[in-house]
Amino acid sequence: MRMLNGKTAIVTGANSGMGMATSAALADMGAVVIMLCRNEKRGKEALNQLMEKAERKLDLMLCDLGDLSSVNTFADMFRAKYERLDILVNNAGFISLDRQITKDGFERQFGVNHLGHFLLTLKLADLIPCGGRIVNVSSGAHKTGKIHFGDINLTKGFNVIKAYSQSKLANVLFTRELAIRMKKRGIAVNCCHPGAVATNIGISRDTGFGKTVTGMLKPFFQTPEQGARTAIFLASDNDVGRITGEYFYKCRIARSSSRSKDMELARRLFEFSEELVEYKSSLSRP
Ligand SMILES: NC(=O)c1ccc[n+]([C@@H]2O[C@H](COP(=O)([O-])OP(=O)(O)OC[C@H]3O[C@@H](n4cnc5c(N)ncnc54)[C@H](OP(=O)(O)O)[C@@H]3O)[C@@H](O)[C@H]2O)c1
């Protein structure tokens, strides 16, 4: 582990579960941590809880990753306030049994877990200096995933496994493609599977549906602090700076699906995502 004094970090989905644990850990290493949250009330509650350690430097900023105009506004506000971004942890995640859509009309799991983070990352990429880190929190669920280019919003035959695994495969493919495009700049881009972790994932924020099942599973799952270890490691460990484009589990490079290593697929998804979010990146393939 290294000290992160003078570094600026963004953690998405910072008000709950592993995002909150990651924010606390990076702040305890000395980084200024921008907690990207979509809901002001939940964001403030988390901020107040983390500020119980007064020496932490935390800043709450609002952004809904399921609304591309909100992502664009956040990027502009961040640029107005901060000159650089050393660490970006794309942690926020959403899973749902029923098919929901984002403000822009995308299936919500793909829209939030992949497209929101895709646009956020590209819009801030030029602020990341040599030695910077990008960490994408994926999942072992990517292994059953396919990218359904012909029906990316899963209008036919939607099910939660198909939707969540598509979004998490997109996280790994984005990691690998971005790593190639950012390698010359000395930025390490990696992703991870946290394992099974007792968080609020899958619990409806409106109705609380899912709370009972999650509560029952809690004793068998890791705590958010344990689950966040690999993301924290990728964001802060000195040696990781030399590794890019990899998929980690338990702080080690792990096996990912063969589809997640298909670099033609990764390029295709990157270009397809640029069209969907209507933003052409200046990061080209070498
Ligand atoms: N828990 C596990 O077992 C597990 C396993 C594998 C991978 N993962 C991955 O780990 C990551 C962290 O999840 P977690 O388990 O810590 O879940 P969590 O406790 O539910 O936290 C998810 C965070 O994402 C935020 N979020 C959801 N939709 C958003 C949006 N549209 N815009 C901005 N933020 C949004 C949530 O904000 P609100 O509270 O406002 O909704 C919350 O802060 C996710 O990427 C997940 O896919 C988790």
XYZ file of C-alpha atoms and ligand atoms in Angstrom:
334
model
C 0.000 0.000 0.000
C 1.135 3.531 -0.624
C 0.191 6.837 0.859
C -2.065 8.861 -1.397
C -1.432 12.349 -0.039
C -1.960 14.930 -2.783
C -3.940 12.490 -4.941
C -7.498 13.020 -6.091
C -9.855 10.063 -6.457
C -13.427 9.554 -7.637
C -15.415 6.573 -6.360
C -18.767 5.976 -8.039
C -21.622 4.559 -5.973
C -19.856 5.815 -2.846
C -22.847 5.892 -0.502
C -23.266 2.156 -0.069
C -21.517 -1.208 0.161
C -18.096 -1.484 -1.420
C -18.083 2.069 -2.800
C -18.383 3.423 0.724
C -15.671 1.075 2.001
C -13.388 2.057 -0.901
C -13.971 5.769 -0.261
C -13.056 5.341 3.404
C -9.897 3.360 2.617
C -8.593 5.771 -0.044
C -9.327 8.762 2.226
C -7.492 7.036 5.091
C -4.440 6.796 2.800
C -4.601 10.575 2.355
C -6.420 11.004 -0.967
C -9.082 13.633 -1.535
C -12.056 11.422 -2.388
C -14.961 12.645 -4.470
C -17.953 10.516 -3.583
C -20.065 10.271 -6.724
C -23.644 9.502 -5.641
C -26.969 9.736 -7.443
C -29.149 10.548 -4.433
C -28.448 13.597 -2.284
C -30.009 12.219 0.931
C -28.210 8.858 0.749
C -25.008 10.635 -0.288
C -25.124 13.056 2.660
C -25.845 10.262 5.136
C -22.813 8.326 3.893
C -20.625 11.428 3.853
C -21.580 12.265 7.452
C -20.850 8.711 8.542
C -17.420 8.700 6.878
C -16.627 12.163 8.270
C -16.757 10.726 11.780
C -13.015 10.475 11.120
C -12.474 14.217 10.806
C -9.123 14.009 9.019
C -10.671 12.422 5.921
C -10.925 14.738 2.904
C -14.230 13.875 1.226
C -16.393 15.740 -1.247
C -19.917 14.658 -2.219
C -20.858 15.290 -5.856
C -24.124 14.188 -7.423
C -24.435 12.266 -10.676
C -26.918 9.743 -12.024
C -25.016 7.284 -14.209
C -28.337 6.315 -15.764
C -28.706 9.776 -17.272
C -26.047 10.796 -19.799
C -26.802 14.513 -19.428
C -26.121 14.136 -15.689
C -22.777 12.461 -16.486
C -21.865 15.316 -18.838
C -22.809 17.906 -16.185
C -20.821 16.061 -13.514
C -17.739 15.973 -15.778
C -17.998 19.738 -16.369
C -18.439 20.433 -12.644
C -15.527 18.194 -11.725
C -13.273 19.911 -14.277
C -14.242 23.328 -12.896
C -13.296 22.260 -9.364
C -10.320 19.922 -9.774
C -7.276 20.078 -12.024
C -6.409 16.391 -12.067
C -7.773 12.959 -11.350
C -5.307 10.355 -10.113
C -7.692 7.483 -9.367
C -11.077 6.628 -10.850
C -12.946 3.700 -9.281
C -15.945 2.806 -11.419
C -17.752 0.869 -8.718
C -21.461 1.760 -8.920
C -23.674 -1.113 -9.946
C -27.284 -2.004 -10.463
C -29.126 -5.318 -10.814
C -32.832 -5.892 -11.258
C -35.180 -8.800 -11.863
C -37.443 -6.695 -14.036
C -36.499 -4.790 -17.167
C -36.017 -1.096 -16.467
C -34.715 1.636 -18.724
C -32.500 4.659 -18.156
C -33.486 8.246 -18.902
C -31.899 7.833 -22.345
C -33.845 4.642 -23.071
C -31.128 2.033 -22.445
C -31.720 -1.186 -20.526
C -30.712 -0.011 -17.036
C -28.017 -2.569 -16.156
C -26.125 -1.944 -19.400
C -26.913 1.782 -19.191
C -25.649 2.317 -15.633
C -23.020 -0.388 -15.184
C -21.383 0.153 -18.580
C -22.517 3.220 -20.567
C -22.600 5.715 -17.672
C -19.110 4.689 -16.582
C -17.895 4.582 -20.201
C -18.899 8.203 -20.796
C -17.659 9.357 -17.376
C -14.237 7.793 -17.964
C -13.790 9.179 -21.477
C -14.868 12.664 -20.402
C -12.279 12.744 -17.600
C -9.495 10.726 -19.259
C -7.341 13.729 -20.169
C -7.182 14.783 -16.500
C -5.538 11.496 -15.484
C -1.745 11.846 -15.271
C 0.962 9.263 -15.895
C 0.848 6.830 -12.970
C -2.933 7.229 -12.671
C -5.312 4.335 -12.101
C -8.679 3.327 -13.448
C -10.444 0.468 -11.667
C -13.632 -1.063 -13.049
C -15.594 -3.209 -10.613
C -16.911 -6.096 -12.701
C -18.099 -9.506 -11.520
C -17.565 -13.217 -12.068
C -21.025 -13.001 -13.650
C -19.292 -11.693 -16.795
C -18.437 -15.321 -17.595
C -21.951 -16.102 -18.811
C -22.256 -12.773 -20.595
C -22.635 -11.955 -24.280
C -22.904 -8.548 -25.926
C -26.244 -8.523 -27.742
C -25.365 -5.959 -30.418
C -28.597 -6.670 -32.328
C -30.786 -6.002 -29.287
C -28.531 -4.244 -26.767
C -31.528 -3.150 -24.673
C -32.791 -6.735 -24.422
C -36.296 -5.925 -25.612
C -36.761 -9.635 -26.394
C -36.142 -12.417 -23.894
C -35.004 -10.204 -21.022
C -33.843 -11.919 -17.876
C -31.672 -10.670 -15.053
C -28.768 -13.046 -15.733
C -28.623 -12.055 -19.388
C -28.743 -8.344 -18.543
C -26.356 -8.287 -15.582
C -23.797 -10.587 -17.230
C -23.874 -8.489 -20.428
C -23.120 -5.357 -18.389
C -20.330 -7.029 -16.416
C -18.741 -8.506 -19.556
C -18.838 -4.966 -20.960
C -16.848 -3.832 -17.871
C -14.064 -6.341 -18.638
C -14.000 -5.618 -22.391
C -13.919 -1.860 -21.707
C -11.026 -2.399 -19.293
C -8.977 -4.299 -21.874
C -9.663 -1.866 -24.738
C -9.063 1.235 -22.620
C -5.830 -0.254 -21.286
C -4.484 -0.531 -24.841
C -5.564 2.989 -25.676
C -4.055 4.477 -22.481
C -0.885 2.398 -22.199
C 1.406 4.987 -23.791
C 0.260 7.512 -21.209
C 1.349 5.277 -18.331
C -2.133 4.795 -16.884
C -3.036 1.409 -15.392
C -6.571 0.228 -16.217
C -7.709 -2.940 -14.456
C -10.915 -4.595 -13.317
C -11.942 -7.002 -10.596
C -14.450 -9.449 -9.209
C -15.070 -8.719 -5.508
C -16.548 -12.124 -4.625
C -19.909 -12.537 -2.875
C -20.389 -9.534 -0.618
C -23.212 -8.528 1.740
C -24.210 -5.084 0.424
C -27.406 -3.416 -0.750
C -27.083 -4.784 -4.291
C -30.392 -6.041 -5.614
C -32.407 -4.286 -2.898
C -34.979 -1.869 -4.300
C -34.213 1.638 -3.031
C -37.918 2.523 -3.364
C -39.628 -0.486 -1.762
C -36.889 -2.310 0.172
C -37.759 -5.469 -1.796
C -34.889 -7.972 -1.538
C -33.801 -6.961 1.967
C -34.936 -10.193 3.652
C -33.044 -12.492 1.267
C -29.901 -10.363 1.490
C -30.171 -10.327 5.296
C -30.386 -14.120 5.396
C -27.293 -14.506 3.216
C -25.240 -11.964 5.186
C -23.462 -14.456 7.509
C -22.126 -16.379 4.495
C -20.890 -13.379 2.543
C -17.885 -11.073 2.894
C -18.283 -7.664 4.495
C -18.100 -4.615 2.184
C -14.628 -3.861 3.600
C -13.434 -7.366 2.678
C -15.111 -7.236 -0.732
C -13.549 -3.862 -1.551
C -9.985 -5.060 -0.926
C -9.129 -5.873 -4.543
C -10.463 -2.548 -5.875
C -8.521 -0.677 -3.168
C -5.406 -2.699 -4.006
C -5.743 -1.886 -7.727
C -6.249 1.791 -6.922
C -3.325 2.150 -4.561
C -0.679 -0.595 -4.598
C 2.665 0.513 -6.009
C 3.365 -2.676 -7.962
C 0.014 -2.614 -9.774
C 1.115 0.505 -11.635
C 3.036 -1.761 -13.999
C 0.069 -4.013 -14.783
C -2.731 -2.967 -17.116
C -5.714 -4.518 -18.878
C -6.123 -7.356 -16.389
C -8.961 -8.972 -14.441
C -8.283 -9.520 -10.719
C -9.831 -11.560 -7.929
C -8.462 -11.600 -4.366
C -5.700 -9.153 -5.383
C -4.340 -11.535 -8.039
C -4.757 -11.744 -11.794
C -7.532 -14.260 -12.374
C -9.025 -16.177 -15.265
C -11.735 -14.413 -17.180
C -13.929 -15.781 -19.968
C -12.471 -16.276 -23.425
C -15.059 -13.827 -24.758
C -13.695 -11.169 -22.390
C -10.273 -11.542 -24.046
C -11.575 -11.126 -27.611
C -9.941 -7.853 -28.609
C -12.003 -7.476 -31.785
C -15.112 -7.686 -29.620
C -13.568 -5.149 -27.226
C -12.887 -2.716 -30.063
C -16.386 -3.221 -31.473
C -18.009 -2.569 -28.085
C -15.891 0.561 -27.571
C -16.881 2.021 -30.951
C -20.528 0.961 -30.485
C -20.593 2.598 -27.023
C -19.139 5.818 -28.470
C -22.110 5.915 -30.845
C -24.636 5.188 -28.093
C -23.362 7.914 -25.756
C -22.719 10.254 -28.704
C -19.156 11.011 -27.649
C -16.096 10.309 -29.780
C -13.007 9.755 -27.705
C -9.606 11.102 -28.737
C -8.091 7.873 -27.404
C -7.298 5.788 -30.445
C -5.862 2.307 -30.795
C -2.066 2.459 -31.235
N -22.177 -7.524 -3.764
C -21.692 -8.503 -4.497
O -21.753 -9.696 -4.108
C -21.048 -8.207 -5.817
C -20.479 -9.275 -6.545
C -19.853 -9.008 -7.752
C -19.781 -7.699 -8.216
N -20.359 -6.685 -7.511
C -20.234 -5.306 -8.035
O -19.727 -4.472 -7.011
C -20.095 -3.109 -7.265
C -20.560 -2.444 -5.984
O -21.810 -3.000 -5.599
P -22.254 -3.265 -4.089
O -22.369 -4.731 -3.957
O -21.414 -2.491 -3.151
O -23.776 -2.721 -4.144
P -24.595 -1.556 -3.402
O -24.394 -1.611 -1.931
O -25.981 -1.717 -3.930
O -23.957 -0.240 -3.978
C -24.159 0.145 -5.318
C -23.891 1.628 -5.464
O -24.125 1.996 -6.844
C -24.950 3.163 -6.837
N -25.737 3.338 -8.049
C -26.693 2.527 -8.554
N -27.240 3.079 -9.643
C -26.623 4.269 -9.836
C -26.757 5.310 -10.771
N -27.693 5.281 -11.738
N -25.939 6.383 -10.679
C -25.023 6.468 -9.694
N -24.847 5.516 -8.757
C -25.656 4.439 -8.828
C -25.857 2.980 -5.619
O -26.488 4.207 -5.284
P -27.951 4.197 -4.536
O -27.718 3.659 -3.152
O -28.372 5.606 -4.583
O -28.821 3.281 -5.351
C -24.840 2.494 -4.606
O -24.116 3.573 -4.083
C -21.136 -3.174 -8.379
O -20.532 -2.797 -9.597
C -21.542 -4.633 -8.424
O -21.988 -5.028 -9.700
C -20.992 -6.920 -6.316
